[in-house]
Every structure is written in structure tokens, then in C-alpha cells.
PDB file of C-alpha atoms in Angstrom:
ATOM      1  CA  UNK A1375       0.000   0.000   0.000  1.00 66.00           C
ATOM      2  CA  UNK A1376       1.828   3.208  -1.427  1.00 80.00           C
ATOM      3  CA  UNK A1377       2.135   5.949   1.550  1.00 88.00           C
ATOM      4  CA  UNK A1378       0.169   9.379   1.545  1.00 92.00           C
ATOM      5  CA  UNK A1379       1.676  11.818   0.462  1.00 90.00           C
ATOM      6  CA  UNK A1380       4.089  14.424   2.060  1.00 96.00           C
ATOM      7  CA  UNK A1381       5.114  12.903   5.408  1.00 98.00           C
ATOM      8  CA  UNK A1382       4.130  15.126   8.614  1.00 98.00           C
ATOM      9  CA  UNK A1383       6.327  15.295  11.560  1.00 98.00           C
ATOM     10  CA  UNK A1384       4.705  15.830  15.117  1.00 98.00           C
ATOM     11  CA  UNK A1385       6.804  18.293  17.255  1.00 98.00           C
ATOM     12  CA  UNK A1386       6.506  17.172  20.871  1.00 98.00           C
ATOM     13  CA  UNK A1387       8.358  18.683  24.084  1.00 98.00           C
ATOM     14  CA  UNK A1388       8.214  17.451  27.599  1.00 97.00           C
ATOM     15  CA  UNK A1389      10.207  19.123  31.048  1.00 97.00           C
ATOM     16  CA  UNK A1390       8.600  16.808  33.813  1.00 96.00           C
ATOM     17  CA  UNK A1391       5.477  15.962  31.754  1.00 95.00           C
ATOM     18  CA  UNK A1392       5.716  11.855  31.958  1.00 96.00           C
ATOM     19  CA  UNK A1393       2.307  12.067  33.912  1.00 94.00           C
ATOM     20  CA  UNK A1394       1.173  13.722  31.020  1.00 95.00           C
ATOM     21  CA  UNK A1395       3.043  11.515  28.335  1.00 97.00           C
ATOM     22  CA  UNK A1396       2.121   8.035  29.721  1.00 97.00           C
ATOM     23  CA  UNK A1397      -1.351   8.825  28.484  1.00 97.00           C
ATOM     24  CA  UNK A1398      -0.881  10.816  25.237  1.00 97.00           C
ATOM     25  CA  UNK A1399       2.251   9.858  23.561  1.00 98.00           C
ATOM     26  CA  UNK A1400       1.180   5.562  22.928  1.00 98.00           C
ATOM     27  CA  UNK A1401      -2.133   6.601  21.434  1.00 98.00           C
ATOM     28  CA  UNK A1402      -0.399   9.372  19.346  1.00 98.00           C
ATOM     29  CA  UNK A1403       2.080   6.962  18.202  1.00 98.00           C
ATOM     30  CA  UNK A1404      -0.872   4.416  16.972  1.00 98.00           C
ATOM     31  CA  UNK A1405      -1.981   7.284  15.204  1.00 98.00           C
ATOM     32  CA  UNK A1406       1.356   8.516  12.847  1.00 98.00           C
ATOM     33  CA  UNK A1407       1.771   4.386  12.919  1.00 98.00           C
ATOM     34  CA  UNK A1408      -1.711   4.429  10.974  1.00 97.00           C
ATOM     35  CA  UNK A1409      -1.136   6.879   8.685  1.00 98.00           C
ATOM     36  CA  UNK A1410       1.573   5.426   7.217  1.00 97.00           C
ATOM     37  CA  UNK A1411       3.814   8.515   7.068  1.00 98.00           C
ATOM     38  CA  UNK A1412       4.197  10.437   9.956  1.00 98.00           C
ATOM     39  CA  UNK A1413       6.757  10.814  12.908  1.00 98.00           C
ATOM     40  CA  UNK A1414       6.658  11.995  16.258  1.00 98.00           C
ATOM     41  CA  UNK A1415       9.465  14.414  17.373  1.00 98.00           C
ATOM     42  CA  UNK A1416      10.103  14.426  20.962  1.00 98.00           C
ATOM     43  CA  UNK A1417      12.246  16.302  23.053  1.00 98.00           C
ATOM     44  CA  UNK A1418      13.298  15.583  26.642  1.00 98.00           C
ATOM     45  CA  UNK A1419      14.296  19.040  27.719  1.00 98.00           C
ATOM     46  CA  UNK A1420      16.384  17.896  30.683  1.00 97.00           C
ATOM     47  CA  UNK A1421      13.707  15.949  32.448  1.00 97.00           C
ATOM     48  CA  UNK A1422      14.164  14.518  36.013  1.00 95.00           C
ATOM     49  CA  UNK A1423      11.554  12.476  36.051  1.00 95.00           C
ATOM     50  CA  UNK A1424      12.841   9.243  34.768  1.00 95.00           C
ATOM     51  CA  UNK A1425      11.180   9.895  31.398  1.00 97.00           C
ATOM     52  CA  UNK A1426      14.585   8.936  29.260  1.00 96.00           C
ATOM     53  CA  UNK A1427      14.155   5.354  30.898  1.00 97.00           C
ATOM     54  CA  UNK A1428      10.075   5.470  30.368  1.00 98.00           C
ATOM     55  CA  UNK A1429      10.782   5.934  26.489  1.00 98.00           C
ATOM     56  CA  UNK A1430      12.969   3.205  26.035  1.00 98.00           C
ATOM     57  CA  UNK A1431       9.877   0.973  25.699  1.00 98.00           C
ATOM     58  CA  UNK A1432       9.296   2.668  22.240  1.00 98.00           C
ATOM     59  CA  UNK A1433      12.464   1.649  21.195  1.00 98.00           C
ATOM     60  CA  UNK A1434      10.619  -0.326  18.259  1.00 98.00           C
ATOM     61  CA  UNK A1435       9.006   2.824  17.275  1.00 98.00           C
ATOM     62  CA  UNK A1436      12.454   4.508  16.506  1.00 98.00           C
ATOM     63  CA  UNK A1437      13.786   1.646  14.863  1.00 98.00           C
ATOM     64  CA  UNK A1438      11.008   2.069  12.394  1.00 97.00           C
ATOM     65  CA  UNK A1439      11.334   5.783  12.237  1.00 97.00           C
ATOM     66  CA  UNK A1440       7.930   6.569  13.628  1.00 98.00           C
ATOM     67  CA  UNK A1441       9.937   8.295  16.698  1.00 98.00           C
ATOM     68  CA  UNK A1442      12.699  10.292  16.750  1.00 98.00           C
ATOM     69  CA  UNK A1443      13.864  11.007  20.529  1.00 98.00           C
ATOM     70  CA  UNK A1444      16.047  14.169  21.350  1.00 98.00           C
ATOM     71  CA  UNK A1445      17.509  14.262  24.910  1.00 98.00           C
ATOM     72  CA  UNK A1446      18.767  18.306  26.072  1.00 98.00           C
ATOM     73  CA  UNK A1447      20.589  17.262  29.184  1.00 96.00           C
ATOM     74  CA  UNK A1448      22.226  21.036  29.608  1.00 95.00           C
ATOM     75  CA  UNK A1449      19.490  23.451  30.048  1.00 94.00           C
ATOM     76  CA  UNK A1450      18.167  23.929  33.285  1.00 94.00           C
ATOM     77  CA  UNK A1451      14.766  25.271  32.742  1.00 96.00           C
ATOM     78  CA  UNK A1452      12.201  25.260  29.751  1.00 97.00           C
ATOM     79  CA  UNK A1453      11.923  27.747  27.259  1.00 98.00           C
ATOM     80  CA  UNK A1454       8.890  26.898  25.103  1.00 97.00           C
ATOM     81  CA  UNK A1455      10.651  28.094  22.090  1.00 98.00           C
ATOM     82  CA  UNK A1456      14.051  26.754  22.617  1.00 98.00           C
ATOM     83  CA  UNK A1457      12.295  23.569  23.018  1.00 98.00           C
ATOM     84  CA  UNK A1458       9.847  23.469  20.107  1.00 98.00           C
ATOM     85  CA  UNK A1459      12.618  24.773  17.510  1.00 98.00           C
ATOM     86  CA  UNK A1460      14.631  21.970  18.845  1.00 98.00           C
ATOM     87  CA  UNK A1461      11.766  19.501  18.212  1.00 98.00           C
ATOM     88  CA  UNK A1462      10.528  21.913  14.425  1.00 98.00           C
ATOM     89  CA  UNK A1463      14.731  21.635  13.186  1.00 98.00           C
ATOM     90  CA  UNK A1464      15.103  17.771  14.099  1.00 98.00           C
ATOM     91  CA  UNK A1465      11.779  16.898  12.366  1.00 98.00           C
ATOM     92  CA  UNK A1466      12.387  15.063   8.367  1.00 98.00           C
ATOM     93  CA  UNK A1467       8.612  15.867   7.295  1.00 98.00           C
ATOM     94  CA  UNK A1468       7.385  18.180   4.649  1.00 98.00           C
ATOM     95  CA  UNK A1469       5.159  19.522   7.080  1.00 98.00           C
ATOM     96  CA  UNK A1470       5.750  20.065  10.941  1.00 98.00           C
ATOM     97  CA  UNK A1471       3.012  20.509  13.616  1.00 98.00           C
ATOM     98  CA  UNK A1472       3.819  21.378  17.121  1.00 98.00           C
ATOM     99  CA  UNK A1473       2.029  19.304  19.497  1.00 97.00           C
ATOM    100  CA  UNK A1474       2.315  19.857  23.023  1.00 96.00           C
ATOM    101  CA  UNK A1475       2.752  16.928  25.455  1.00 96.00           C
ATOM    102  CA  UNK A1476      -0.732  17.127  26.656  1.00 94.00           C
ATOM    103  CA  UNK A1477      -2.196  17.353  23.007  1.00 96.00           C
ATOM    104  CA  UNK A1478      -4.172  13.990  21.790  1.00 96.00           C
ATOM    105  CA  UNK A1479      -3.512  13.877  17.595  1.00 97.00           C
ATOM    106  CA  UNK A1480      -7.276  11.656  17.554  1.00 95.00           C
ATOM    107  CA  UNK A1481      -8.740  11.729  14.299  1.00 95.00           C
ATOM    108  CA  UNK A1482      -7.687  14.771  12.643  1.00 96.00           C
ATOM    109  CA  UNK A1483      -4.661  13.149  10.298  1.00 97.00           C
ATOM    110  CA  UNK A1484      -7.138  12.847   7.303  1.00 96.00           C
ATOM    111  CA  UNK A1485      -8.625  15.936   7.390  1.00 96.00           C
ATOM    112  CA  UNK A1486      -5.047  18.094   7.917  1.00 97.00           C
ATOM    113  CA  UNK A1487      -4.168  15.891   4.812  1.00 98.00           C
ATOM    114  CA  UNK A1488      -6.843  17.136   2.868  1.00 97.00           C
ATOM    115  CA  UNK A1489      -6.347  20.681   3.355  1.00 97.00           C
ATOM    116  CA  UNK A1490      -2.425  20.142   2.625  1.00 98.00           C
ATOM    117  CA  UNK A1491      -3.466  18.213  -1.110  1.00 97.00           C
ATOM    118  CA  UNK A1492      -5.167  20.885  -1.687  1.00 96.00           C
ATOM    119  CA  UNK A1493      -3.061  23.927  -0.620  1.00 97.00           C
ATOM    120  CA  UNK A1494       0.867  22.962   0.446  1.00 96.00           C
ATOM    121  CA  UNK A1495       1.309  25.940   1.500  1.00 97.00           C
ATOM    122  CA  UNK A1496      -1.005  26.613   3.964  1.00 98.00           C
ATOM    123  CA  UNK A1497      -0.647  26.879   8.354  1.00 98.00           C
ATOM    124  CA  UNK A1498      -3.536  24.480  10.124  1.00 98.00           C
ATOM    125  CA  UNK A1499      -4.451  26.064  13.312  1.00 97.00           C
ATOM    126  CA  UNK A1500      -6.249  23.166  14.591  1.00 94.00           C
ATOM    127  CA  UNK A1501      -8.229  23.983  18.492  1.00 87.00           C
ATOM    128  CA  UNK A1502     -10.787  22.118  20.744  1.00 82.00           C
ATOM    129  CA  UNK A1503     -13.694  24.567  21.532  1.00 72.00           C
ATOM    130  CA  UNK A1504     -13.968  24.425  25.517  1.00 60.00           C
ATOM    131  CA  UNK A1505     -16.401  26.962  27.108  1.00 45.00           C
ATOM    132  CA  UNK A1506     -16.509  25.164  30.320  1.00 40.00           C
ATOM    133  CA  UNK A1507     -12.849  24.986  31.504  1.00 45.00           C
ATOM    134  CA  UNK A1508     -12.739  25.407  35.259  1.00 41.00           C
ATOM    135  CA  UNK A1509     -11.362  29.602  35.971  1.00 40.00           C
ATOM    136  CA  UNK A1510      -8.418  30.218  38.138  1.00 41.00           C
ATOM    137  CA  UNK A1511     -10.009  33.362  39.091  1.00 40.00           C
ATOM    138  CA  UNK A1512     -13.079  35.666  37.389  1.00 34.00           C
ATOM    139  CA  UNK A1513     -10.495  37.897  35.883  1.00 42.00           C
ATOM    140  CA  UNK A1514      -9.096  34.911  33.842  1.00 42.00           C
ATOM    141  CA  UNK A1515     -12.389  33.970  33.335  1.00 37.00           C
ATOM    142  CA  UNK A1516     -13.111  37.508  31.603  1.00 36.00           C
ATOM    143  CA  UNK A1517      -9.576  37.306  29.860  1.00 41.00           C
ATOM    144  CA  UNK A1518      -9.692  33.577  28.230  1.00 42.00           C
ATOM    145  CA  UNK A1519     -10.466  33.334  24.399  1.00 41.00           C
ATOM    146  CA  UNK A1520     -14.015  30.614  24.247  1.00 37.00           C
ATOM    147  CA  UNK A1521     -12.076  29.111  21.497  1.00 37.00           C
ATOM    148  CA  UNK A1522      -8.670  28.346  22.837  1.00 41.00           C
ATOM    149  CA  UNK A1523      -9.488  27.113  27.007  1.00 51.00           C
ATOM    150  CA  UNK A1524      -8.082  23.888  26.488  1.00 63.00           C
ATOM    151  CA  UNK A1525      -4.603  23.484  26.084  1.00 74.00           C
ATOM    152  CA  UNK A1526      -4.885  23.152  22.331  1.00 82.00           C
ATOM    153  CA  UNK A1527      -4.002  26.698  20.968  1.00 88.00           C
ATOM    154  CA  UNK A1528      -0.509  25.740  20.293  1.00 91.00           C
ATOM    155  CA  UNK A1529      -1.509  22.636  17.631  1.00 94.00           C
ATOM    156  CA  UNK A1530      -0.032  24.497  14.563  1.00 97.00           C
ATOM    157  CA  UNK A1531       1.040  23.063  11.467  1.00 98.00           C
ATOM    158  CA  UNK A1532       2.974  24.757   8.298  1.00 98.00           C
ATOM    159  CA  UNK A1533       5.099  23.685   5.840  1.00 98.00           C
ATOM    160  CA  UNK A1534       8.690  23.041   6.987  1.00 98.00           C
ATOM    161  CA  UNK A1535      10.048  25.820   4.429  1.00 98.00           C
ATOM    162  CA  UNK A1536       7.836  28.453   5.957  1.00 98.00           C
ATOM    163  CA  UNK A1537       9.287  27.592   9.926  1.00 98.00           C
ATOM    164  CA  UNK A1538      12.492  27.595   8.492  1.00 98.00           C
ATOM    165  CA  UNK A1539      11.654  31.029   6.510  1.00 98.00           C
ATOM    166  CA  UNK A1540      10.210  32.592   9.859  1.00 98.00           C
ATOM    167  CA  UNK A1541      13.414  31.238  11.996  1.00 98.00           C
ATOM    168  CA  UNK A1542      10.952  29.260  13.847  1.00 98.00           C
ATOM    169  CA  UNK A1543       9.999  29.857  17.677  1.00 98.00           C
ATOM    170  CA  UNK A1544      11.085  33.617  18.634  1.00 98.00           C
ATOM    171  CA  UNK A1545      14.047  32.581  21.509  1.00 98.00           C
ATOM    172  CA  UNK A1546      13.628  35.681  22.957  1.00 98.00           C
ATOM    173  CA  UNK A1547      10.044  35.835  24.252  1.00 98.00           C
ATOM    174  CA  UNK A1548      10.254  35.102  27.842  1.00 97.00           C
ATOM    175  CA  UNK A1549       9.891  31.465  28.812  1.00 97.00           C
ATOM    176  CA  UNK A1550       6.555  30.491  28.249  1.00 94.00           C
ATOM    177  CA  UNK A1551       3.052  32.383  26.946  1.00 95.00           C
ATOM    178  CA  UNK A1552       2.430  33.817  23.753  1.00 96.00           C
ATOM    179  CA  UNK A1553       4.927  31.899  21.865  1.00 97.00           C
ATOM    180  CA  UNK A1554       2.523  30.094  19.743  1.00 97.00           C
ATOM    181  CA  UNK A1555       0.472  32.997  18.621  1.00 97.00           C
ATOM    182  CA  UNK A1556       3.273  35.248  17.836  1.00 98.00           C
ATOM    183  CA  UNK A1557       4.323  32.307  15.408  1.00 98.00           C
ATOM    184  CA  UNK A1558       0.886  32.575  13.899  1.00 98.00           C
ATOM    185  CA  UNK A1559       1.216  35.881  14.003  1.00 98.00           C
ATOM    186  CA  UNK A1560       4.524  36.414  12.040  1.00 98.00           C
ATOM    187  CA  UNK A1561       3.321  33.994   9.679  1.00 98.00           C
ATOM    188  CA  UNK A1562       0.432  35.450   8.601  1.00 97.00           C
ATOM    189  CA  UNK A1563       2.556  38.699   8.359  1.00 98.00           C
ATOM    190  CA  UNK A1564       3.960  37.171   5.702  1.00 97.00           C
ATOM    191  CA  UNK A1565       1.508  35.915   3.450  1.00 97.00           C
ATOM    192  CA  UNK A1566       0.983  32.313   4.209  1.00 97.00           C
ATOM    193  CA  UNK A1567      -2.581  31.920   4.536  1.00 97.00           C
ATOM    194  CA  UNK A1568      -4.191  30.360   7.840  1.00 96.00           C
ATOM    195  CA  UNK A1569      -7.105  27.846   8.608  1.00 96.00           C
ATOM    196  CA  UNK A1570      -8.894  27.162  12.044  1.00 94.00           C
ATOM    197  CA  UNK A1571     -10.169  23.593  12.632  1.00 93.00           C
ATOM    198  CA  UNK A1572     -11.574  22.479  15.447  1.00 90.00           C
ATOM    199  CA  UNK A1573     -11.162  18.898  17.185  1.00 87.00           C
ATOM    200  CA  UNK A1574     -13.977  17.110  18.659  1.00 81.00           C
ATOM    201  CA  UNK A1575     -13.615  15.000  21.852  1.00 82.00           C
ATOM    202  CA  UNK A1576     -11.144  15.041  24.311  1.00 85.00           C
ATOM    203  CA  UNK A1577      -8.262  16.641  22.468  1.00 91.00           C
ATOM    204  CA  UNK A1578      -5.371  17.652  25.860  1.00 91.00           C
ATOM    205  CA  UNK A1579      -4.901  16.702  29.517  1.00 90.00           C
ATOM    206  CA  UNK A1580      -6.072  20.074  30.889  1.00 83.00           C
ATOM    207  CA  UNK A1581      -3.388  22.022  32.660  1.00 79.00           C
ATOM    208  CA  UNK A1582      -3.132  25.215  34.903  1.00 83.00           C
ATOM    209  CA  UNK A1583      -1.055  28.207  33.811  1.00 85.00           C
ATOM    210  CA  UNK A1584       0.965  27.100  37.104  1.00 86.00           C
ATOM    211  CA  UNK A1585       1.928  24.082  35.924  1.00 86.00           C
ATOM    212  CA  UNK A1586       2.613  25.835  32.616  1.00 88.00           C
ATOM    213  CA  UNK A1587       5.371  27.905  34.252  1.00 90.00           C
ATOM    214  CA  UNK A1588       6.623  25.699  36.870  1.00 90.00           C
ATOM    215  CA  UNK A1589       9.704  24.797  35.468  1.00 92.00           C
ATOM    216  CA  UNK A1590      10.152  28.662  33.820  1.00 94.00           C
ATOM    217  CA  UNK A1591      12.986  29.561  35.847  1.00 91.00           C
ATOM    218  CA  UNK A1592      11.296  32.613  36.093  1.00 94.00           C
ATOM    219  CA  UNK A1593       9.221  34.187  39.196  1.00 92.00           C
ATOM    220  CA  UNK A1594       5.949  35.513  37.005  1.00 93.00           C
ATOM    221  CA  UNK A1595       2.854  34.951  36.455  1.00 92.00           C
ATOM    222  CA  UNK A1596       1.730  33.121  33.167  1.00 92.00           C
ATOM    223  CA  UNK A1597      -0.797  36.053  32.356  1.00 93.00           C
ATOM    224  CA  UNK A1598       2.273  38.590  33.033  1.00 95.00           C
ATOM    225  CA  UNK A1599       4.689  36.402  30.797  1.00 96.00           C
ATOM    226  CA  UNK A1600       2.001  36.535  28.404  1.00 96.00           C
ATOM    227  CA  UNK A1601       1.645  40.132  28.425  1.00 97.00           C
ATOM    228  CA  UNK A1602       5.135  40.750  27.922  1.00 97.00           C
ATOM    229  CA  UNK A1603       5.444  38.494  25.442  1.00 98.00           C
ATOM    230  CA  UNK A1604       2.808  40.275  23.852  1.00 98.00           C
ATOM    231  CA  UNK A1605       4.202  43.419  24.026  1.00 98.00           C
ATOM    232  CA  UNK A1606       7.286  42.613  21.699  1.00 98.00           C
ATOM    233  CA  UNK A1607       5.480  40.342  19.647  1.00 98.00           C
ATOM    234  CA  UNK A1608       3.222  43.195  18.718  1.00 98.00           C
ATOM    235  CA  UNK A1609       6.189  45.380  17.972  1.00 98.00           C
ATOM    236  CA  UNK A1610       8.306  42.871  16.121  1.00 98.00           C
ATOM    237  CA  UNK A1611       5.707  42.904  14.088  1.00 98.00           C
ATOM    238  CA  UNK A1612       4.961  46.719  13.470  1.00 98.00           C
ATOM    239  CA  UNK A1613       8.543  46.682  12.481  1.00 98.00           C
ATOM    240  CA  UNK A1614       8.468  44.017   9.912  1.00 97.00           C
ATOM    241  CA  UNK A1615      10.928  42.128  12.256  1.00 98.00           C
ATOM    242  CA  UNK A1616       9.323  38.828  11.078  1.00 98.00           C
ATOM    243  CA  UNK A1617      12.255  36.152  11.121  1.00 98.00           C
ATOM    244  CA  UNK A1618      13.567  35.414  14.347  1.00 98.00           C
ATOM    245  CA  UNK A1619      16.743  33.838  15.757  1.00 98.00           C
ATOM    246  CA  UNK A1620      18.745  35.226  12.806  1.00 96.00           C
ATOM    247  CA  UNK A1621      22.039  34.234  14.987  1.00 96.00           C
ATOM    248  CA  UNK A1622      20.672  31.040  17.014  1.00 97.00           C
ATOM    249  CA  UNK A1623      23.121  28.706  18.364  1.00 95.00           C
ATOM    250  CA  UNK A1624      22.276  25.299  17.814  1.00 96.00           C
ATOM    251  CA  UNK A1625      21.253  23.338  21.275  1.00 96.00           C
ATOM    252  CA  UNK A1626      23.167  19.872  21.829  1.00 97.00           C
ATOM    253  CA  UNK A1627      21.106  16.767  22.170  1.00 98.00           C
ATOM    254  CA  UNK A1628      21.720  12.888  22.122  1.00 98.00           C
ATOM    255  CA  UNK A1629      19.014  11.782  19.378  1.00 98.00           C
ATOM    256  CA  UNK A1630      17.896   8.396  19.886  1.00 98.00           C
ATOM    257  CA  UNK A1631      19.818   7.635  22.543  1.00 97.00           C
ATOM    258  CA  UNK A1632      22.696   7.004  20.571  1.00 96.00           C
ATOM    259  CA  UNK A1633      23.819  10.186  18.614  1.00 95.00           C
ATOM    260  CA  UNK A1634      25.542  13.544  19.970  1.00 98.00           C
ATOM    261  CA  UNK A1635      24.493  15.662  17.443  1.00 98.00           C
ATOM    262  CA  UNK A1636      23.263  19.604  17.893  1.00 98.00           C
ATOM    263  CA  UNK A1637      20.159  21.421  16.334  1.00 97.00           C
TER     264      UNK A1637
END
């Protein structure tokens, strides 16, 4: 049976997310295994939790190329965008979607395929409507978008020459918050046009913005991360600063527990 065409790559990162992974990572891999050409990427951004043992059970899954496995065993604490251009530059697909830890891929292969036959050069914003996601406080409550409550705002998928155009991930947003929509943001800047799909069912593991920034390094509050991310995201943008990391240094990693490579 010939594979589909133009093979997708799944962009995963975890810091202390094995709870997390245990559930969504063997069902996601069932699901690139299905398809018949897709990977998942996933990056251990110097975990403690014993995940680099945990994935060795997969180890048939990177023998067939359905996994690739980073392991960043330098950097202390997680930077959503060092950590997802690690994941977007190891990727070998024609198209890359990021795909946080607590995302579920369920049935939405076909359909992104569709849209991708039909226009290569097109970003997927795919989202799981969720009006009912318990409030931290009223003021988030007032704040939080209907359409993005979930965890699933960051499922994003271009072609691989368009990250590559933008420079990926902007490294120097702070830590965590924002990162995904300035991406979006900077892309659509640019020309490449944009699609919003929704997922049905239960598409993430819900998380707090706590848990989001535990492992930030830094001593604020998601919604103040956020709104300093913002900030120069906004401006970047007035100024038709749209490719980022123009002088990134490439982050060391063993990849598949064998290789000391960098990326």
C-alpha cells in the first residue's frame, strides 16, 4: 500500500510531563503508525523524572522511524521556544506541527491531509472549543479566548520551508506564553494563509497556567509572561521584524539515545 503523500512530523516537548506523556504519547504513536507517514518528534528538555528510561519501551518505534527522541541534558529550565525549535529543526517531514505533550492527535490526520493536497502551503491552526474549563479566578475567566481554554491553541502546522523562513519559535520571548500565537502571528505577516479547525472530543490533559510555568525559571505569572510576550510580539511585528533567531546557536542533544548531534 503506497504511503500518503508528504510525510508530517509531530513536534513534541516534555520538562517533567511523563504524567502527562504516559497517556498521550502511545495513542499518538498508533496514530502517525496508521497513517503510514508520519513521525513523532520528541524532546526531553532535561527531564528529572525518569522519562529517558520510560521511552525506552518505544524503542521499536524509533527503529522504524515513527519516533525520533532528542535528549537536552544542559538546560536547566524550559523555554517553550528553545524547546519546540529543537523539536521543528530535528523533524524530516514536509510539514511540521507542534504538538504539546498534553495534546491527543485523535482523528484529525485525514482531514489536515486534505487541506495540505489541496493547498501545500497553507498553516492548520487546529483547536478544541472548551467553554466550560474550570477559571483560576473571574479575571481569567473575563480574559480567556471561548475558542482556545483547552490546552490546544498551540496545535499548529505549516510547511517546513515556511518555519524555516520565519526562523521558527522567537528565543527571545520570555519562557513560556504567547509563543505560539506570535508564530501565527509572524506567519500570517507574511503571506501564508491560515485555517482554524476544530477537534472534537477530548483533544489535551487540561493544565493550569501554574503548571505551565513551573519549570520557567522565572518568578511571574503566566498572564504577566504573556503580556510581555505580547508586548514585543506586537512590535516585532509593526517593524516588519518577522524572522527570528537570525544568529541562534544550535542546542546539543543525544538523538535516539545514541547520537551527539546539535540542532
Amino acid at each position: 500500500m503506497p504511503k500518503p503523500a508528504g510525510k508530517i512530523s509531530y513536534c513534541t516537548t516534555c520538562k517533567n510531563r511523563l504524567w502527562q506523556l504516559a497517556d498521550t504519547l502511545p495513542d499518538n504513536l498508533r496514530r502517525v503508525t496508521e497513517d503510514g507517514n508520519s513521525e513523532i518528534v520528541l524532546v526531553n528538555y532535561n527531564s528529572d523524572d525518569e522519562l529517558d528510561t520510560w521511552v525506552r519501551r518505544f524503542q521499536p518505534h524509533i527503529d522504524n522511524g515513527t519516533l525520533r527522541y532528542l535528549h537536552q541534558r544542559t538546560e536547566p529550565h524550559f523555554h517553550a521556544s528553545k524547546a519546540k525549535n529543537l523539536a521543528h529543526l530535528a523533524a524530516t517531514g514536509d510539514h511540521l506541527v507542534n504538538l504539546d505533550a498534553d495534546n491527543y492527535i485523535g482523528d484529525t490526520i485525514p482531514l489536515w491531509r486534505t487541506h495540505w493536497a489541496q493547498d501545500p502551503d497553507l498553516l492548520i491552526h487546529g483547536f478544541s472549543p472548551d467553554k466550560n474549563r474550570p477559571q483560576r479566578s473571574e479575571e481569567e475567566a473575563v480574559r480567556l479566548r471561548p475558542d482556545s481554554g483547552n490546552g490546544t491553541y498551540g496545535r499548529i502546522g505549516l510547511p517546513r520551508g515556511r518555519f524555516l523562513a520565519l526562523g521558527g519559535y522567537d528565543e527571545q520571548l520570555l519562557p513560556s506564553a504567547h509563543e505560539d500565537k506570535d508564530l501565527i502571528d509572524r506567519a500570517t505577516a507574511t503571506g501564508l494563509p491560515t485555517v482554524r479547525r476544530p477537534q472534537p472530543g477530548t483533544a489535551a490533559i487540561r493544565n493550569s497556567h501554574r503548571e505551565t510555568m513551573r519549570y520557567s525559571g522565572i518568578a511571574l505569572e503566566w498572564w504577566d509572561a504573556r503580556n510581555l510576550n505580547k508586548e514585543r510580539s506586537a512590535e516585532n511585528i509593526r517593524l516588519g521584524k518577522l524572522i527570528a533567531n537570525p544568529s541562534r546557536t544550535p542546542l546539543k542533544v543525544l538523538l535516539n539515545f545514541g547520537e551527539e548531534t546539535a540542532f
